[in-house]
Amino acid sequence: MIVMKFGGSSVANRDQIDKVLNIVRGRRGQALVVVCSAHKGITNALVDTARDAAEGRYAPEPVIERQQAIAAELGCADELLAPFYGEIRDLLRGISLVRELSPRSFDYITSFGERMSVRCIADYFVRRGLAARAYDVWDLGFITDRTFGRARPLPGYEATMKAAFAALPADEIPMVTGYVGKSTQGDVTAVGRNGSDLTATLIAAALGADEVQIWSDTDGVLTADPSVVDGARNIPLMHFGEAAELAYFGSRALHPSSLVPAMSAGVPVRVLNTNRPEHPGTVIDDHSRASESVTSIAYKENQIAVTLRSTRMFGQAGFLAQVFDILGRHGVVVDLIATSEISVSMTLTDGAALDRALPELSALGECRVVRGKTLLVVVGQSLAHRAGLGAAILGATAEAGVNVEMISYGLHSINFSMVIDDADIDRAVPVLHRMLFEDRPPA
Ligand code: ASP
Ligand code: MG
């Protein structure tokens, strides 16, 4: 069985949905599960509308009209989504009255994107002669905890899900919502923004699928972000570890957590291009090795760099333990760390969590917080074993006039990480890409 997930751009409009129809039709011979995101832009529009409502501006019509236009283009009857439009209006009215957008209401309002998209896509497929049926994933066993904004299925969901899928009619393709879930109490939850990939891998893991396919708009995973590097090229094979690293450090191709279920269940992930379905894309599994030792360049912007300086740190055992205890208690996730005798610098993403931790951190020493930093990462196997690679990377960034403020380069790690200014991304990434992939192909 194959789980196929189509992202927002793959289901953006009728042209794109026709491509999806052809792709799915071409694989009819095998058991399929199709997971869909919301149409491109709908989730963001729901978020904006909900934030407006929380500030007292009740304006549900633009987002509803946007969804309506796609449904009309697909020839769906008005009744198909009318109940959802009614619920969206009611919910936004409620948010605008209480002027509060809780994480729980956030998940509820954003869930409509996927709930509406699967319904109109399945309806369209049926009218085009492909037997399909829309499902909310929670009706197929995707019951989660109540961690709104990053809900995860409850332990043991696999068996429930297996039974639910086994009971579905074999002659119809199930078209399932990504992103959403429901708690045992019946609250709508969500796995987190861009989380439909994760829904797909969780389903694939539960069902023991032969493969999970992530269909998007690039030729698989690329050596760099194609919006910054013209010559970015496909990586045919990757190991789970490298792909996870890359996803975490900002590759737009995959949701960071999405590889975990596939990795633990041993289900290979294939990343494919809806606009060029004949391209083999990228296969990610636990035995593939990228043919080149440097696989890719990724970056994560909008990072915060924090430096804590304290002379008490000098030669004292347990100082860093205190620092990380504080960070841990306040839920601060740290990406990169560099330490010297009297200071420790680190980068992180979550400013709100940092604000909670700062008073206690400041009690340990002097804290400097700088925003607008980018974590730039070269991912590959055994980088530290390649003599001169670090120097070459730093040389290339210097040549581009980019100042590197921190680096991290572990012996067995599969990345070489640097901290630069957000404003330097456009200069640093193309130069590194040229050096690592275009001028002299890595050994
Ligand atoms: N529609 C959701 C979002 O935009 C989930 C996804 O597209 O993966 O965040
Ligand atoms: Mg996506």
Tab-separated table of C-alpha atoms and ligand atoms in Angstrom:
chain	number	residue	atom	x	y	z
A	1	MET	CA	0.000	0.000	0.000
A	2	ILE	CA	1.085	3.526	-0.778
A	3	VAL	CA	0.217	6.684	1.122
A	4	MET	CA	0.329	9.730	-1.195
A	5	LYS	CA	0.318	13.193	0.313
A	6	PHE	CA	-0.391	16.259	-1.805
A	7	GLY	CA	0.598	19.642	-0.423
A	8	GLY	CA	-1.159	22.990	-0.718
A	9	SER	CA	0.431	23.990	-4.025
A	10	SER	CA	-0.433	20.572	-5.517
A	11	VAL	CA	-4.113	21.186	-4.782
A	12	ALA	CA	-4.093	24.969	-5.277
A	13	ASN	CA	-6.658	25.078	-8.076
A	14	ARG	CA	-8.313	23.013	-10.785
A	15	ASP	CA	-5.217	22.884	-12.997
A	16	GLN	CA	-3.166	21.457	-10.157
A	17	ILE	CA	-5.937	19.135	-8.982
A	18	ASP	CA	-6.152	17.736	-12.550
A	19	LYS	CA	-2.469	16.822	-12.276
A	20	VAL	CA	-3.183	15.089	-8.971
A	21	LEU	CA	-6.081	13.236	-10.591
A	22	ASN	CA	-3.804	11.919	-13.334
A	23	ILE	CA	-1.111	10.903	-10.874
A	24	VAL	CA	-3.563	9.037	-8.643
A	25	ARG	CA	-5.313	7.458	-11.634
A	26	GLY	CA	-1.977	6.180	-12.921
A	27	ARG	CA	-1.436	4.243	-9.683
A	28	ARG	CA	-4.917	2.760	-9.430
A	29	GLY	CA	-3.599	-0.793	-9.616
A	30	GLN	CA	-2.377	-0.731	-6.003
A	31	ALA	CA	-3.952	0.067	-2.658
A	32	LEU	CA	-3.780	3.828	-2.131
A	33	VAL	CA	-4.484	6.319	0.610
A	34	VAL	CA	-4.458	9.979	-0.418
A	35	VAL	CA	-3.750	12.674	2.173
A	36	CYS	CA	-4.421	16.310	1.230
A	37	SER	CA	-3.456	19.700	2.580
A	38	ALA	CA	-5.710	22.711	2.358
A	39	HIS	CA	-5.625	24.581	-0.969
A	40	LYS	CA	-2.612	26.865	-1.092
A	41	GLY	CA	-3.191	30.034	0.936
A	42	ILE	CA	-6.405	28.942	2.663
A	43	THR	CA	-4.807	28.060	6.018
A	44	ASN	CA	-2.935	31.377	6.101
A	45	ALA	CA	-6.125	33.215	5.197
A	46	LEU	CA	-7.974	31.433	8.020
A	47	VAL	CA	-5.209	32.411	10.442
A	48	ASP	CA	-5.338	36.069	9.359
A	49	THR	CA	-9.126	36.161	9.576
A	50	ALA	CA	-9.039	34.601	13.048
A	51	ARG	CA	-6.417	37.123	14.234
A	52	ASP	CA	-8.572	39.941	12.891
A	53	ALA	CA	-11.576	38.498	14.708
A	54	ALA	CA	-9.571	38.378	17.935
A	55	GLU	CA	-9.049	42.109	17.512
A	56	GLY	CA	-12.756	42.637	17.052
A	57	ARG	CA	-12.800	42.722	13.232
A	58	TYR	CA	-15.305	40.142	12.051
A	59	ALA	CA	-14.707	39.520	8.342
A	60	PRO	CA	-15.281	35.879	7.354
A	61	GLU	CA	-16.312	36.485	3.748
A	62	PRO	CA	-12.945	36.883	1.958
A	63	VAL	CA	-11.658	33.459	3.007
A	64	ILE	CA	-15.027	31.829	2.350
A	65	GLU	CA	-15.157	33.411	-1.110
A	66	ARG	CA	-11.685	32.135	-1.822
A	67	GLN	CA	-12.668	28.561	-0.989
A	68	GLN	CA	-15.939	29.030	-2.872
A	69	ALA	CA	-14.072	30.075	-5.999
A	70	ILE	CA	-11.987	26.864	-5.982
A	71	ALA	CA	-15.075	24.726	-5.311
A	72	ALA	CA	-16.900	26.479	-8.164
A	73	GLU	CA	-13.957	25.929	-10.507
A	74	LEU	CA	-14.192	22.218	-9.661
A	75	GLY	CA	-17.923	22.268	-10.341
A	76	CYS	CA	-18.928	21.302	-6.789
A	77	ALA	CA	-22.495	21.967	-5.680
A	78	ASP	CA	-22.899	24.827	-3.193
A	79	GLU	CA	-24.390	22.467	-0.595
A	80	LEU	CA	-21.152	20.490	-0.358
A	81	LEU	CA	-19.336	23.057	1.761
A	82	ALA	CA	-22.229	25.231	2.975
A	83	PRO	CA	-22.254	23.696	6.487
A	84	PHE	CA	-18.549	24.507	6.833
A	85	TYR	CA	-19.040	28.109	5.793
A	86	GLY	CA	-21.769	28.408	8.431
A	87	GLU	CA	-19.493	26.946	11.106
A	88	ILE	CA	-16.599	29.231	10.103
A	89	ARG	CA	-18.861	32.292	10.414
A	90	ASP	CA	-20.140	31.170	13.830
A	91	LEU	CA	-16.681	30.410	15.129
A	92	LEU	CA	-15.224	33.717	13.931
A	93	ARG	CA	-18.197	35.531	15.453
A	94	GLY	CA	-17.403	33.826	18.763
A	95	ILE	CA	-13.700	34.737	18.533
A	96	SER	CA	-14.595	38.350	17.727
A	97	LEU	CA	-16.958	38.523	20.716
A	98	VAL	CA	-14.536	37.138	23.280
A	99	ARG	CA	-11.612	38.801	21.482
A	100	GLU	CA	-9.374	35.889	22.175
A	101	LEU	CA	-7.717	33.347	19.901
A	102	SER	CA	-6.677	30.475	22.151
A	103	PRO	CA	-4.478	27.644	20.823
A	104	ARG	CA	-7.594	25.522	20.903
A	105	SER	CA	-9.620	27.947	18.743
A	106	PHE	CA	-6.601	28.316	16.471
A	107	ASP	CA	-6.580	24.574	15.729
A	108	TYR	CA	-10.348	24.536	15.309
A	109	ILE	CA	-10.476	27.433	12.832
A	110	THR	CA	-7.454	26.255	10.814
A	111	SER	CA	-8.865	22.710	10.577
A	112	PHE	CA	-11.421	23.893	8.023
A	113	GLY	CA	-8.804	24.188	5.273
A	114	GLU	CA	-8.211	20.432	5.032
A	115	ARG	CA	-11.798	19.477	5.864
A	116	MET	CA	-13.041	21.519	2.903
A	117	SER	CA	-10.264	20.630	0.458
A	118	VAL	CA	-10.642	16.832	0.752
A	119	ARG	CA	-14.369	17.128	0.252
A	120	CYS	CA	-14.228	19.144	-2.922
A	121	ILE	CA	-11.315	17.160	-4.365
A	122	ALA	CA	-13.029	13.802	-3.727
A	123	ASP	CA	-16.277	15.165	-5.154
A	124	TYR	CA	-14.433	16.307	-8.279
A	125	PHE	CA	-12.605	12.977	-8.659
A	126	VAL	CA	-15.888	11.068	-8.496
A	127	ARG	CA	-17.398	13.260	-11.218
A	128	ARG	CA	-14.259	12.639	-13.290
A	129	GLY	CA	-14.787	8.901	-12.963
A	130	LEU	CA	-12.349	8.049	-10.161
A	131	ALA	CA	-14.046	6.360	-7.213
A	132	ALA	CA	-12.936	8.287	-4.135
A	133	ARG	CA	-14.399	9.339	-0.783
A	134	ALA	CA	-13.447	12.102	1.645
A	135	TYR	CA	-12.705	11.362	5.312
A	136	ASP	CA	-11.786	13.407	8.331
A	137	VAL	CA	-8.735	11.598	9.618
A	138	TRP	CA	-10.174	11.487	13.164
A	139	ASP	CA	-12.924	9.186	11.895
A	140	LEU	CA	-10.150	6.773	10.875
A	141	GLY	CA	-8.510	6.529	14.290
A	142	PHE	CA	-6.405	9.688	14.403
A	143	ILE	CA	-7.257	10.517	18.018
A	144	THR	CA	-4.719	12.798	19.657
A	145	ASP	CA	-3.644	14.280	22.941
A	146	ARG	CA	-4.805	17.822	23.712
A	147	THR	CA	-1.553	19.629	22.993
A	148	PHE	CA	-3.147	22.188	20.702
A	149	GLY	CA	-0.805	23.367	17.973
A	150	ARG	CA	1.306	20.212	18.094
A	151	ALA	CA	-1.050	17.388	18.903
A	152	ARG	CA	0.151	13.815	18.465
A	153	PRO	CA	-1.875	10.603	18.151
A	154	LEU	CA	-2.370	8.704	21.385
A	155	PRO	CA	-0.203	5.639	21.944
A	156	GLY	CA	-1.790	2.634	20.312
A	157	TYR	CA	-3.563	4.645	17.596
A	158	GLU	CA	-2.029	2.309	15.026
A	159	ALA	CA	-4.350	-0.602	15.779
A	160	THR	CA	-7.482	1.572	15.694
A	161	MET	CA	-6.354	3.118	12.457
A	162	LYS	CA	-5.603	-0.267	10.870
A	163	ALA	CA	-9.058	-1.532	11.760
A	164	ALA	CA	-10.715	1.653	10.475
A	165	PHE	CA	-8.943	1.495	7.107
A	166	ALA	CA	-9.604	-2.241	6.796
A	167	ALA	CA	-13.336	-1.534	7.083
A	168	LEU	CA	-13.371	0.958	4.174
A	169	PRO	CA	-14.813	-0.098	0.804
A	170	ALA	CA	-11.965	-1.527	-1.264
A	171	ASP	CA	-13.166	0.012	-4.537
A	172	GLU	CA	-12.878	3.646	-3.404
A	173	ILE	CA	-9.742	5.652	-2.756
A	174	PRO	CA	-9.865	7.227	0.696
A	175	MET	CA	-9.065	10.963	0.531
A	176	VAL	CA	-8.003	11.945	4.010
A	177	THR	CA	-7.450	15.296	5.752
A	178	GLY	CA	-3.869	16.132	6.680
A	179	TYR	CA	-3.002	18.395	9.599
A	180	VAL	CA	-6.037	17.884	11.846
A	181	GLY	CA	-6.968	15.498	14.659
A	182	LYS	CA	-9.453	15.152	17.480
A	183	SER	CA	-9.007	14.501	21.187
A	184	THR	CA	-10.942	11.803	23.047
A	185	GLN	CA	-13.073	14.649	24.456
A	186	GLY	CA	-13.985	15.655	20.902
A	187	ASP	CA	-11.898	18.852	20.589
A	188	VAL	CA	-10.476	19.505	17.145
A	189	THR	CA	-6.665	19.521	17.356
A	190	ALA	CA	-3.850	20.016	14.846
A	191	VAL	CA	-0.366	18.557	14.485
A	192	GLY	CA	1.113	21.990	13.661
A	193	ARG	CA	1.593	24.248	10.652
A	194	ASN	CA	2.794	22.425	7.538
A	195	GLY	CA	1.966	19.217	9.356
A	196	SER	CA	0.167	17.282	6.632
A	197	ASP	CA	3.446	15.513	5.842
A	198	LEU	CA	3.464	14.286	9.407
A	199	THR	CA	-0.148	13.086	9.166
A	200	ALA	CA	0.846	11.124	6.070
A	201	THR	CA	3.866	9.455	7.682
A	202	LEU	CA	1.871	8.669	10.839
A	203	ILE	CA	-0.799	6.982	8.702
A	204	ALA	CA	1.850	5.158	6.666
A	205	ALA	CA	3.547	3.937	9.851
A	206	ALA	CA	0.243	2.754	11.342
A	207	LEU	CA	-0.757	0.892	8.204
A	208	GLY	CA	2.723	-0.500	7.525
A	209	ALA	CA	2.663	1.102	4.058
A	210	ASP	CA	5.239	0.104	1.447
A	211	GLU	CA	6.041	3.737	0.764
A	212	VAL	CA	4.875	7.230	1.635
A	213	GLN	CA	5.011	9.762	-1.158
A	214	ILE	CA	5.208	13.482	-0.441
A	215	TRP	CA	4.077	15.302	-3.579
A	216	SER	CA	5.047	18.934	-3.789
A	217	ASP	CA	6.472	21.414	-6.287
A	218	THR	CA	10.197	20.657	-6.524
A	219	ASP	CA	12.023	17.667	-8.040
A	220	GLY	CA	12.348	15.974	-4.671
A	221	VAL	CA	14.778	17.295	-2.072
A	222	LEU	CA	17.261	19.742	-3.544
A	223	THR	CA	20.834	20.701	-2.721
A	224	ALA	CA	19.634	24.179	-1.681
A	225	ASP	CA	16.543	26.364	-1.575
A	226	PRO	CA	15.704	26.968	-5.270
A	227	SER	CA	14.368	30.441	-4.465
A	228	VAL	CA	17.898	31.469	-3.439
A	229	VAL	CA	20.076	29.260	-5.671
A	230	ASP	CA	19.335	28.919	-9.391
A	231	GLY	CA	21.512	25.841	-9.810
A	232	ALA	CA	19.911	23.854	-6.964
A	233	ARG	CA	19.688	20.235	-8.022
A	234	ASN	CA	17.986	17.015	-7.056
A	235	ILE	CA	19.404	14.632	-4.441
A	236	PRO	CA	18.319	11.162	-5.638
A	237	LEU	CA	18.966	9.176	-2.437
A	238	MET	CA	19.202	10.189	1.188
A	239	HIS	CA	19.509	8.511	4.516
A	240	PHE	CA	16.786	9.283	7.080
A	241	GLY	CA	19.366	10.976	9.315
A	242	GLU	CA	20.516	13.415	6.652
A	243	ALA	CA	16.966	14.182	5.543
A	244	ALA	CA	15.842	14.764	9.139
A	245	GLU	CA	18.736	17.140	9.675
A	246	LEU	CA	17.887	18.981	6.506
A	247	ALA	CA	14.175	19.182	7.309
A	248	TYR	CA	14.944	20.487	10.766
A	249	PHE	CA	17.329	23.096	9.443
A	250	GLY	CA	14.869	24.649	7.139
A	251	SER	CA	14.577	22.696	3.906
A	252	ARG	CA	11.070	23.540	2.744
A	253	ALA	CA	10.608	20.080	1.283
A	254	LEU	CA	9.585	18.235	4.435
A	255	HIS	CA	8.074	18.956	7.825
A	256	PRO	CA	10.817	18.445	10.464
A	257	SER	CA	8.988	15.826	12.530
A	258	SER	CA	7.532	14.003	9.571
A	259	LEU	CA	10.431	11.597	9.106
A	260	VAL	CA	10.302	10.208	12.619
A	261	PRO	CA	7.285	7.884	12.196
A	262	ALA	CA	8.543	6.684	8.809
A	263	MET	CA	11.996	6.078	10.252
A	264	SER	CA	10.735	4.078	13.223
A	265	ALA	CA	8.328	2.034	11.133
A	266	GLY	CA	10.909	1.555	8.363
A	267	VAL	CA	8.651	3.031	5.669
A	268	PRO	CA	10.636	4.676	2.848
A	269	VAL	CA	9.678	8.256	1.992
A	270	ARG	CA	9.717	9.474	-1.591
A	271	VAL	CA	9.547	13.195	-2.335
A	272	LEU	CA	8.024	13.927	-5.746
A	273	ASN	CA	6.993	16.825	-7.974
A	274	THR	CA	3.316	17.132	-8.928
A	275	ASN	CA	4.332	19.370	-11.840
A	276	ARG	CA	6.843	16.806	-13.187
A	277	PRO	CA	5.479	13.429	-12.110
A	278	GLU	CA	7.924	11.566	-14.339
A	279	HIS	CA	10.889	12.838	-12.284
A	280	PRO	CA	12.067	10.138	-9.816
A	281	GLY	CA	12.400	12.693	-6.982
A	282	THR	CA	14.235	11.733	-3.796
A	283	VAL	CA	14.073	8.441	-1.932
A	284	ILE	CA	14.731	8.618	1.796
A	285	ASP	CA	15.255	5.392	3.720
A	286	ASP	CA	17.547	3.799	6.243
A	287	HIS	CA	20.135	2.333	3.908
A	288	SER	CA	20.529	4.915	1.149
A	289	ARG	CA	23.539	7.127	1.178
A	290	ALA	CA	23.737	10.277	-0.838
A	291	SER	CA	26.350	9.713	-3.521
A	292	GLU	CA	28.176	12.873	-2.488
A	293	SER	CA	29.454	13.429	1.012
A	294	VAL	CA	28.045	16.954	1.091
A	295	THR	CA	24.337	16.565	0.488
A	296	SER	CA	22.853	19.993	0.782
A	297	ILE	CA	22.767	23.482	2.213
A	298	ALA	CA	19.872	24.593	4.383
A	299	TYR	CA	19.102	27.623	6.455
A	300	LYS	CA	16.702	28.733	9.125
A	301	GLU	CA	16.181	32.468	9.448
A	302	ASN	CA	14.677	34.587	12.250
A	303	GLN	CA	16.801	32.940	14.886
A	304	ILE	CA	17.750	34.511	18.183
A	305	ALA	CA	21.343	34.419	19.421
A	306	VAL	CA	21.862	34.583	23.166
A	307	THR	CA	25.225	35.026	24.847
A	308	LEU	CA	25.617	34.537	28.560
A	309	ARG	CA	28.877	35.813	30.060
A	310	SER	CA	29.921	35.078	33.569
A	311	THR	CA	33.295	34.920	35.273
A	312	ARG	CA	31.661	32.401	37.619
A	313	MET	CA	31.746	30.005	34.717
A	314	PHE	CA	35.548	29.905	34.745
A	315	GLY	CA	36.674	26.466	35.813
A	316	GLN	CA	33.436	25.757	37.597
A	317	ALA	CA	31.756	22.391	37.261
A	318	GLY	CA	28.009	22.397	36.749
A	319	PHE	CA	27.607	25.934	35.405
A	320	LEU	CA	26.279	24.784	32.039
A	321	ALA	CA	24.015	22.327	33.827
A	322	GLN	CA	22.394	25.289	35.583
A	323	VAL	CA	21.980	27.121	32.276
A	324	PHE	CA	20.346	24.159	30.605
A	325	ASP	CA	18.198	23.406	33.594
A	326	ILE	CA	16.704	26.910	33.297
A	327	LEU	CA	16.246	26.558	29.541
A	328	GLY	CA	14.680	23.138	29.974
A	329	ARG	CA	12.199	24.283	32.595
A	330	HIS	CA	11.016	27.130	30.362
A	331	GLY	CA	10.758	24.975	27.262
A	332	VAL	CA	13.536	26.694	25.303
A	333	VAL	CA	14.793	24.518	22.445
A	334	VAL	CA	18.435	25.279	21.619
A	335	ASP	CA	19.876	24.541	18.176
A	336	LEU	CA	23.505	25.537	18.259
A	337	ILE	CA	25.875	26.095	21.160
A	338	ALA	CA	29.400	27.458	21.397
A	339	THR	CA	31.197	27.859	24.687
A	340	SER	CA	34.418	29.409	25.917
A	341	GLU	CA	35.786	29.666	29.446
A	342	ILE	CA	33.613	32.573	30.433
A	343	SER	CA	30.750	32.639	27.970
A	344	VAL	CA	28.226	30.426	26.290
A	345	SER	CA	26.414	31.403	23.095
A	346	MET	CA	23.428	29.641	21.643
A	347	THR	CA	20.755	30.044	19.014
A	348	LEU	CA	17.073	29.373	19.388
A	349	THR	CA	13.757	30.132	17.687
A	350	ASP	CA	11.134	30.650	20.343
A	351	GLY	CA	11.326	34.219	21.651
A	352	ALA	CA	8.389	33.812	24.032
A	353	ALA	CA	10.028	30.850	25.763
A	354	LEU	CA	13.291	32.797	25.988
A	355	ASP	CA	11.506	35.749	27.609
A	356	ARG	CA	10.266	33.419	30.313
A	357	ALA	CA	13.760	32.078	30.929
A	358	LEU	CA	15.629	35.406	30.796
A	359	PRO	CA	15.146	36.611	34.380
A	360	GLU	CA	16.684	33.407	35.731
A	361	LEU	CA	19.445	33.349	33.108
A	362	SER	CA	20.342	36.947	33.914
A	363	ALA	CA	20.847	35.933	37.516
A	364	LEU	CA	23.708	33.692	36.334
A	365	GLY	CA	25.519	36.375	34.341
A	366	GLU	CA	25.218	39.076	31.741
A	367	CYS	CA	22.865	38.124	28.882
A	368	ARG	CA	22.949	39.581	25.402
A	369	VAL	CA	20.078	38.792	23.050
A	370	VAL	CA	20.365	39.507	19.334
A	371	ARG	CA	17.592	38.814	16.844
A	372	GLY	CA	17.601	38.509	13.068
A	373	LYS	CA	20.151	35.715	12.826
A	374	THR	CA	20.244	32.798	10.408
A	375	LEU	CA	21.476	29.322	11.092
A	376	LEU	CA	23.202	28.211	7.908
A	377	VAL	CA	23.944	24.527	7.702
A	378	VAL	CA	25.932	22.318	5.340
A	379	VAL	CA	24.580	18.786	5.688
A	380	GLY	CA	26.524	15.685	4.775
A	381	GLN	CA	28.139	12.525	6.101
A	382	SER	CA	31.487	12.599	7.924
A	383	LEU	CA	32.203	16.216	7.077
A	384	ALA	CA	34.838	16.461	9.781
A	385	HIS	CA	36.837	13.687	8.142
A	386	ARG	CA	37.322	15.716	5.003
A	387	ALA	CA	40.470	17.734	5.417
A	388	GLY	CA	40.057	21.386	4.566
A	389	LEU	CA	36.317	21.346	4.151
A	390	GLY	CA	35.653	23.632	7.118
A	391	ALA	CA	38.269	26.092	5.932
A	392	ALA	CA	36.830	26.031	2.425
A	393	ILE	CA	33.316	26.709	3.709
A	394	LEU	CA	34.462	29.606	5.866
A	395	GLY	CA	36.692	30.892	3.056
A	396	ALA	CA	33.766	30.954	0.648
A	397	THR	CA	31.527	32.820	3.079
A	398	ALA	CA	34.310	35.337	3.787
A	399	GLU	CA	34.795	35.829	0.061
A	400	ALA	CA	31.086	36.624	-0.197
A	401	GLY	CA	31.616	39.326	2.425
A	402	VAL	CA	29.514	37.466	4.963
A	403	ASN	CA	30.512	37.559	8.583
A	404	VAL	CA	30.205	34.246	10.451
A	405	GLU	CA	29.493	34.769	14.133
A	406	MET	CA	29.383	31.254	15.528
A	407	ILE	CA	30.183	27.827	14.169
A	408	SER	CA	29.588	24.279	15.274
A	409	TYR	CA	31.281	21.278	13.720
A	410	GLY	CA	31.189	17.999	15.579
A	411	LEU	CA	33.370	14.999	14.833
A	412	HIS	CA	30.589	12.578	14.002
A	413	SER	CA	27.923	15.122	13.278
A	414	ILE	CA	26.371	15.334	9.870
A	415	ASN	CA	26.327	19.077	9.700
A	416	PHE	CA	28.585	22.091	9.711
A	417	SER	CA	26.559	24.975	11.162
A	418	MET	CA	27.200	28.695	11.092
A	419	VAL	CA	25.363	31.735	12.370
A	420	ILE	CA	25.079	34.714	10.005
A	421	ASP	CA	22.796	37.727	9.659
A	422	ASP	CA	19.391	37.181	8.024
A	423	ALA	CA	20.309	39.869	5.513
A	424	ASP	CA	23.288	37.790	4.269
A	425	ILE	CA	21.370	34.676	3.158
A	426	ASP	CA	21.132	35.738	-0.475
A	427	ARG	CA	24.881	36.256	-0.631
A	428	ALA	CA	26.081	33.309	1.428
A	429	VAL	CA	23.954	30.447	0.103
A	430	PRO	CA	24.683	30.846	-3.648
A	431	VAL	CA	28.433	31.189	-3.019
A	432	LEU	CA	28.529	28.070	-0.877
A	433	HIS	CA	26.424	26.178	-3.377
A	434	ARG	CA	28.777	27.151	-6.180
A	435	MET	CA	31.792	26.042	-4.183
A	436	LEU	CA	30.310	22.758	-2.947
A	437	PHE	CA	28.250	21.637	-5.919
A	438	GLU	CA	28.958	23.609	-9.042
A	439	ASP	CA	32.716	24.389	-9.292
A	440	ARG	CA	34.280	21.237	-8.024
A	441	PRO	CA	31.887	18.426	-7.207
A	442	PRO	CA	32.524	17.180	-3.668
A	443	ALA	CA	34.645	14.062	-3.325
B	1	ASP	N1	-2.638	23.384	5.731
B	1	ASP	C1	-1.711	23.298	6.825
B	1	ASP	C2	-0.783	24.493	6.806
B	1	ASP	O1	-0.797	25.279	5.872
B	1	ASP	C3	-0.973	22.014	6.844
B	1	ASP	C4	-0.134	21.717	5.602
B	1	ASP	O2	-0.303	22.336	4.566
B	1	ASP	O3	0.707	20.808	5.678
B	1	ASP	O4	-0.036	24.675	7.725
B	2	MG	MG	4.092	21.448	2.988
